[in-house]
Amino acid sequence: MRTGRYHHGDLRAALLERAEQTLREQGVDALSLRELARALDVSHAAPSRHFKDRRALLDALALTGIQRLTTATRSRLARSGDGFRARVFAFARAYVDFAAEHAALLELAFARKHDAAVADELELAWQPLKSDLRAEIDHGQREGMIRPGNTDRIGNVLFTAVHGVATQAAGGQLHGAALDQVFDDLVTHLLRGLAPSAGDEPLSDPAVPTC
């Protein structure tokens, strides 16, 4: 029987790393615990100690994608400075770049076929990113660059628009200079449209969840 070179906590990390590689190169349909075990030279039963089934593996990959997206976004924000436009630009660009580089991983994060037992965990994983977006909108409102109103609803507008560009970047329809141009236009028009103007009525409850 094959035992491989993985022991204790090493195997779970190795399974996720190999699964992400397979997902990126061959797509979700190519993922199986048995094939991962064979690729890592461990017994076919070994992965079941970490993932009860294929669905659990996909859920874990989705969680990884959300966490890494949040990390990437926060890293870009930390380098962006204090200007509101620059911070919105950084937030949105981090999302689009992550989508372009990790398209299949992000698609899993938005999949609706998650185990009900981990649905709450996945929803909690989105909360830091949602909170960051709300904080940036609140910042823009304090600076007078965003109209007053419910930050969740405004955030939903921003997120949906950025996700649309990210989807095109992930699918290869936008790249290079064309992506840069569309992205610059997107942020410019979004901020212009959300800027306060005379007679505005603020967006109010009920709140619409972002992401």
mmCIF file of C-alpha atoms in Angstrom:
data_model
loop_
_atom_site.group_PDB
_atom_site.id
_atom_site.type_symbol
_atom_site.label_atom_id
_atom_site.label_comp_id
_atom_site.label_asym_id
_atom_site.label_seq_id
_atom_site.Cartn_x
_atom_site.Cartn_y
_atom_site.Cartn_z
ATOM 1 C CA MET A 1 0.000 0.000 0.000
ATOM 2 C CA ARG A 2 1.269 3.449 -0.884
ATOM 3 C CA THR A 3 1.865 5.776 2.030
ATOM 4 C CA GLY A 4 3.475 8.694 0.236
ATOM 5 C CA ARG A 5 5.531 11.331 1.978
ATOM 6 C CA TYR A 6 2.739 13.269 3.682
ATOM 7 C CA HIS A 7 2.048 13.007 7.371
ATOM 8 C CA HIS A 8 -0.259 14.680 9.872
ATOM 9 C CA GLY A 9 -1.300 18.130 8.575
ATOM 10 C CA ASP A 10 0.804 18.043 5.413
ATOM 11 C CA LEU A 11 -1.621 16.019 3.346
ATOM 12 C CA ARG A 12 -4.570 18.399 3.582
ATOM 13 C CA ALA A 13 -2.469 21.325 2.337
ATOM 14 C CA ALA A 14 -0.977 19.163 -0.406
ATOM 15 C CA LEU A 15 -4.422 18.016 -1.522
ATOM 16 C CA LEU A 16 -5.689 21.576 -1.756
ATOM 17 C CA GLU A 17 -2.609 22.719 -3.656
ATOM 18 C CA ARG A 18 -2.836 19.853 -6.144
ATOM 19 C CA ALA A 19 -6.610 20.276 -6.454
ATOM 20 C CA GLU A 20 -6.205 23.948 -7.288
ATOM 21 C CA GLN A 21 -3.638 23.071 -9.951
ATOM 22 C CA THR A 22 -6.026 20.522 -11.467
ATOM 23 C CA LEU A 23 -8.893 23.003 -11.295
ATOM 24 C CA ARG A 24 -6.824 25.635 -13.086
ATOM 25 C CA GLU A 25 -5.443 23.322 -15.773
ATOM 26 C CA GLN A 26 -8.277 20.867 -16.395
ATOM 27 C CA GLY A 27 -11.432 22.282 -14.838
ATOM 28 C CA VAL A 28 -13.700 21.219 -12.029
ATOM 29 C CA ASP A 29 -14.891 18.035 -13.727
ATOM 30 C CA ALA A 30 -11.371 16.595 -13.548
ATOM 31 C CA LEU A 31 -11.236 16.789 -9.758
ATOM 32 C CA SER A 32 -11.526 13.542 -7.829
ATOM 33 C CA LEU A 33 -10.142 12.450 -4.472
ATOM 34 C CA ARG A 34 -8.908 9.182 -5.952
ATOM 35 C CA GLU A 35 -6.938 10.944 -8.700
ATOM 36 C CA LEU A 36 -5.482 13.385 -6.198
ATOM 37 C CA ALA A 37 -4.387 10.470 -4.019
ATOM 38 C CA ARG A 38 -2.717 8.841 -7.015
ATOM 39 C CA ALA A 39 -0.973 12.094 -7.970
ATOM 40 C CA LEU A 40 0.365 12.541 -4.430
ATOM 41 C CA ASP A 41 1.321 8.878 -4.095
ATOM 42 C CA VAL A 42 -0.841 8.148 -1.060
ATOM 43 C CA SER A 43 -3.464 5.461 -0.502
ATOM 44 C CA HIS A 44 -6.817 6.096 -2.161
ATOM 45 C CA ALA A 45 -8.440 6.293 1.283
ATOM 46 C CA ALA A 46 -6.012 8.874 2.681
ATOM 47 C CA PRO A 47 -7.807 12.007 1.385
ATOM 48 C CA SER A 48 -11.010 10.961 3.159
ATOM 49 C CA ARG A 49 -9.366 11.751 6.477
ATOM 50 C CA HIS A 50 -9.464 15.425 5.454
ATOM 51 C CA PHE A 51 -12.392 15.618 3.011
ATOM 52 C CA LYS A 52 -15.370 13.311 3.411
ATOM 53 C CA ASP A 53 -16.169 13.566 -0.301
ATOM 54 C CA ARG A 54 -15.544 15.568 -3.454
ATOM 55 C CA ARG A 55 -18.106 18.190 -2.419
ATOM 56 C CA ALA A 56 -16.152 18.862 0.778
ATOM 57 C CA LEU A 57 -12.997 19.354 -1.270
ATOM 58 C CA LEU A 58 -14.751 21.867 -3.535
ATOM 59 C CA ASP A 59 -16.122 23.709 -0.511
ATOM 60 C CA ALA A 60 -12.633 23.947 0.948
ATOM 61 C CA LEU A 61 -11.294 25.310 -2.335
ATOM 62 C CA ALA A 62 -14.087 27.893 -2.401
ATOM 63 C CA LEU A 63 -13.193 28.987 1.127
ATOM 64 C CA THR A 64 -9.544 29.252 0.116
ATOM 65 C CA GLY A 65 -10.498 31.425 -2.849
ATOM 66 C CA ILE A 66 -12.499 33.866 -0.730
ATOM 67 C CA GLN A 67 -9.737 34.152 1.849
ATOM 68 C CA ARG A 68 -7.055 34.732 -0.751
ATOM 69 C CA LEU A 69 -9.160 37.319 -2.566
ATOM 70 C CA THR A 70 -9.574 39.205 0.714
ATOM 71 C CA THR A 71 -5.837 39.043 1.376
ATOM 72 C CA ALA A 72 -5.032 40.298 -2.123
ATOM 73 C CA THR A 73 -7.497 43.170 -1.810
ATOM 74 C CA ARG A 74 -6.210 44.239 1.586
ATOM 75 C CA SER A 75 -2.629 44.102 0.367
ATOM 76 C CA ARG A 76 -3.470 46.385 -2.578
ATOM 77 C CA LEU A 77 -5.375 48.774 -0.296
ATOM 78 C CA ALA A 78 -2.429 48.975 2.090
ATOM 79 C CA ARG A 79 -0.272 50.274 -0.767
ATOM 80 C CA SER A 80 -2.825 52.690 -2.210
ATOM 81 C CA GLY A 81 -2.563 55.677 0.126
ATOM 82 C CA ASP A 82 -5.427 57.645 1.666
ATOM 83 C CA GLY A 83 -7.155 59.213 -1.366
ATOM 84 C CA PHE A 84 -10.667 57.864 -1.846
ATOM 85 C CA ARG A 85 -10.471 57.442 -5.623
ATOM 86 C CA ALA A 86 -7.121 55.664 -5.310
ATOM 87 C CA ARG A 87 -8.541 53.301 -2.703
ATOM 88 C CA VAL A 88 -11.625 52.449 -4.761
ATOM 89 C CA PHE A 89 -9.336 51.891 -7.728
ATOM 90 C CA ALA A 90 -7.093 49.610 -5.640
ATOM 91 C CA PHE A 91 -9.996 47.599 -4.245
ATOM 92 C CA ALA A 92 -11.574 47.060 -7.644
ATOM 93 C CA ARG A 93 -8.295 46.341 -9.437
ATOM 94 C CA ALA A 94 -7.290 43.749 -6.848
ATOM 95 C CA TYR A 95 -10.592 41.966 -7.430
ATOM 96 C CA VAL A 96 -10.301 42.056 -11.220
ATOM 97 C CA ASP A 97 -6.673 40.902 -11.202
ATOM 98 C CA PHE A 98 -7.482 38.019 -8.856
ATOM 99 C CA ALA A 99 -10.359 36.956 -11.090
ATOM 100 C CA ALA A 100 -8.145 37.012 -14.167
ATOM 101 C CA GLU A 101 -5.465 34.910 -12.474
ATOM 102 C CA HIS A 102 -7.705 32.531 -10.516
ATOM 103 C CA ALA A 103 -10.868 32.356 -12.589
ATOM 104 C CA ALA A 104 -11.892 28.797 -11.690
ATOM 105 C CA LEU A 105 -11.221 29.337 -7.992
ATOM 106 C CA LEU A 106 -13.381 32.447 -7.888
ATOM 107 C CA GLU A 107 -16.137 30.695 -9.843
ATOM 108 C CA LEU A 108 -16.234 28.036 -7.135
ATOM 109 C CA ALA A 109 -16.567 30.740 -4.493
ATOM 110 C CA PHE A 110 -19.779 31.921 -6.184
ATOM 111 C CA ALA A 111 -21.173 28.460 -6.836
ATOM 112 C CA ARG A 112 -24.533 27.734 -5.244
ATOM 113 C CA LYS A 113 -23.913 23.994 -4.851
ATOM 114 C CA HIS A 114 -22.250 24.102 -1.459
ATOM 115 C CA ASP A 115 -22.871 21.729 1.397
ATOM 116 C CA ALA A 116 -25.471 23.282 3.682
ATOM 117 C CA ALA A 117 -23.239 22.514 6.650
ATOM 118 C CA VAL A 118 -20.530 24.873 5.392
ATOM 119 C CA ALA A 119 -22.755 27.549 3.828
ATOM 120 C CA ASP A 120 -22.543 29.674 6.962
ATOM 121 C CA GLU A 121 -18.761 29.302 7.054
ATOM 122 C CA LEU A 122 -18.496 30.482 3.464
ATOM 123 C CA GLU A 123 -20.804 33.411 4.153
ATOM 124 C CA LEU A 124 -18.662 34.389 7.138
ATOM 125 C CA ALA A 125 -15.585 34.224 4.914
ATOM 126 C CA TRP A 126 -17.094 36.976 2.719
ATOM 127 C CA GLN A 127 -17.665 39.293 5.688
ATOM 128 C CA PRO A 128 -14.160 40.861 5.879
ATOM 129 C CA LEU A 129 -14.335 41.831 2.197
ATOM 130 C CA LYS A 130 -17.846 43.224 2.615
ATOM 131 C CA SER A 131 -16.743 45.128 5.701
ATOM 132 C CA ASP A 132 -13.774 46.612 3.836
ATOM 133 C CA LEU A 133 -16.040 47.783 1.022
ATOM 134 C CA ARG A 134 -18.497 49.361 3.447
ATOM 135 C CA ALA A 135 -15.610 51.132 5.188
ATOM 136 C CA GLU A 136 -14.385 52.597 1.898
ATOM 137 C CA ILE A 137 -17.871 53.828 1.002
ATOM 138 C CA ASP A 138 -18.245 55.372 4.451
ATOM 139 C CA HIS A 139 -14.892 57.073 3.875
ATOM 140 C CA GLY A 140 -16.152 58.453 0.564
ATOM 141 C CA GLN A 141 -19.339 59.719 2.188
ATOM 142 C CA ARG A 142 -17.366 61.534 4.885
ATOM 143 C CA GLU A 143 -15.218 63.160 2.183
ATOM 144 C CA GLY A 144 -18.318 64.226 0.267
ATOM 145 C CA MET A 145 -17.462 62.081 -2.776
ATOM 146 C CA ILE A 146 -20.303 59.568 -2.366
ATOM 147 C CA ARG A 147 -23.921 60.494 -1.810
ATOM 148 C CA PRO A 148 -25.343 59.700 1.634
ATOM 149 C CA GLY A 149 -27.247 56.475 2.076
ATOM 150 C CA ASN A 150 -27.082 52.827 2.976
ATOM 151 C CA THR A 151 -23.527 51.572 2.476
ATOM 152 C CA ASP A 152 -24.661 48.023 1.713
ATOM 153 C CA ARG A 153 -26.817 49.171 -1.190
ATOM 154 C CA ILE A 154 -24.124 51.433 -2.589
ATOM 155 C CA GLY A 155 -21.601 48.643 -2.101
ATOM 156 C CA ASN A 156 -23.802 46.280 -4.055
ATOM 157 C CA VAL A 157 -23.750 48.671 -7.025
ATOM 158 C CA LEU A 158 -19.963 48.930 -6.907
ATOM 159 C CA PHE A 159 -19.428 45.228 -6.417
ATOM 160 C CA THR A 160 -21.781 44.184 -9.204
ATOM 161 C CA ALA A 161 -20.128 46.517 -11.700
ATOM 162 C CA VAL A 162 -16.615 45.420 -10.756
ATOM 163 C CA HIS A 163 -17.612 41.758 -10.820
ATOM 164 C CA GLY A 164 -18.885 42.203 -14.373
ATOM 165 C CA VAL A 165 -15.474 43.413 -15.530
ATOM 166 C CA ALA A 166 -13.796 40.677 -13.493
ATOM 167 C CA THR A 167 -15.919 38.040 -15.226
ATOM 168 C CA GLN A 168 -14.840 39.299 -18.649
ATOM 169 C CA ALA A 169 -11.202 39.397 -17.552
ATOM 170 C CA ALA A 170 -11.465 35.852 -16.187
ATOM 171 C CA GLY A 171 -12.990 34.665 -19.463
ATOM 172 C CA GLY A 172 -10.276 36.304 -21.542
ATOM 173 C CA GLN A 173 -12.622 38.774 -23.265
ATOM 174 C CA LEU A 174 -10.741 41.685 -21.714
ATOM 175 C CA HIS A 175 -6.998 41.887 -21.222
ATOM 176 C CA GLY A 176 -4.039 44.187 -21.623
ATOM 177 C CA ALA A 177 -4.703 47.759 -22.729
ATOM 178 C CA ALA A 178 -8.396 47.062 -23.403
ATOM 179 C CA LEU A 179 -8.896 45.881 -19.832
ATOM 180 C CA ASP A 180 -7.024 48.901 -18.473
ATOM 181 C CA GLN A 181 -9.226 51.261 -20.482
ATOM 182 C CA VAL A 182 -12.499 49.620 -19.485
ATOM 183 C CA PHE A 183 -11.396 49.470 -15.877
ATOM 184 C CA ASP A 184 -10.447 53.153 -15.788
ATOM 185 C CA ASP A 185 -13.760 54.110 -17.421
ATOM 186 C CA LEU A 186 -15.683 51.906 -14.996
ATOM 187 C CA VAL A 187 -14.252 53.527 -11.879
ATOM 188 C CA THR A 188 -14.554 57.028 -13.352
ATOM 189 C CA HIS A 189 -18.226 56.627 -14.282
ATOM 190 C CA LEU A 190 -19.141 54.828 -11.077
ATOM 191 C CA LEU A 191 -17.693 57.556 -8.892
ATOM 192 C CA ARG A 192 -19.253 60.243 -11.069
ATOM 193 C CA GLY A 193 -22.642 58.563 -10.837
ATOM 194 C CA LEU A 194 -22.419 58.106 -7.075
ATOM 195 C CA ALA A 195 -21.244 61.657 -6.392
ATOM 196 C CA PRO A 196 -23.671 63.860 -4.437
ATOM 197 C CA SER A 197 -25.804 66.292 -6.394
ATOM 198 C CA ALA A 198 -28.575 68.740 -5.565
ATOM 199 C CA GLY A 199 -31.885 67.085 -4.784
ATOM 200 C CA ASP A 200 -30.413 63.627 -4.179
ATOM 201 C CA GLU A 201 -32.438 61.225 -2.099
ATOM 202 C CA PRO A 202 -30.128 58.863 -0.227
ATOM 203 C CA LEU A 203 -30.303 55.140 -0.842
ATOM 204 C CA SER A 204 -31.927 53.669 2.216
ATOM 205 C CA ASP A 205 -33.035 50.360 3.716
ATOM 206 C CA PRO A 206 -33.863 47.615 3.005
ATOM 207 C CA ALA A 207 -30.216 46.715 2.665
ATOM 208 C CA VAL A 208 -29.108 44.492 -0.191
ATOM 209 C CA PRO A 209 -26.196 42.208 0.780
ATOM 210 C CA THR A 210 -22.988 42.710 -1.194
ATOM 211 C CA CYS A 211 -21.115 39.802 -2.806
#
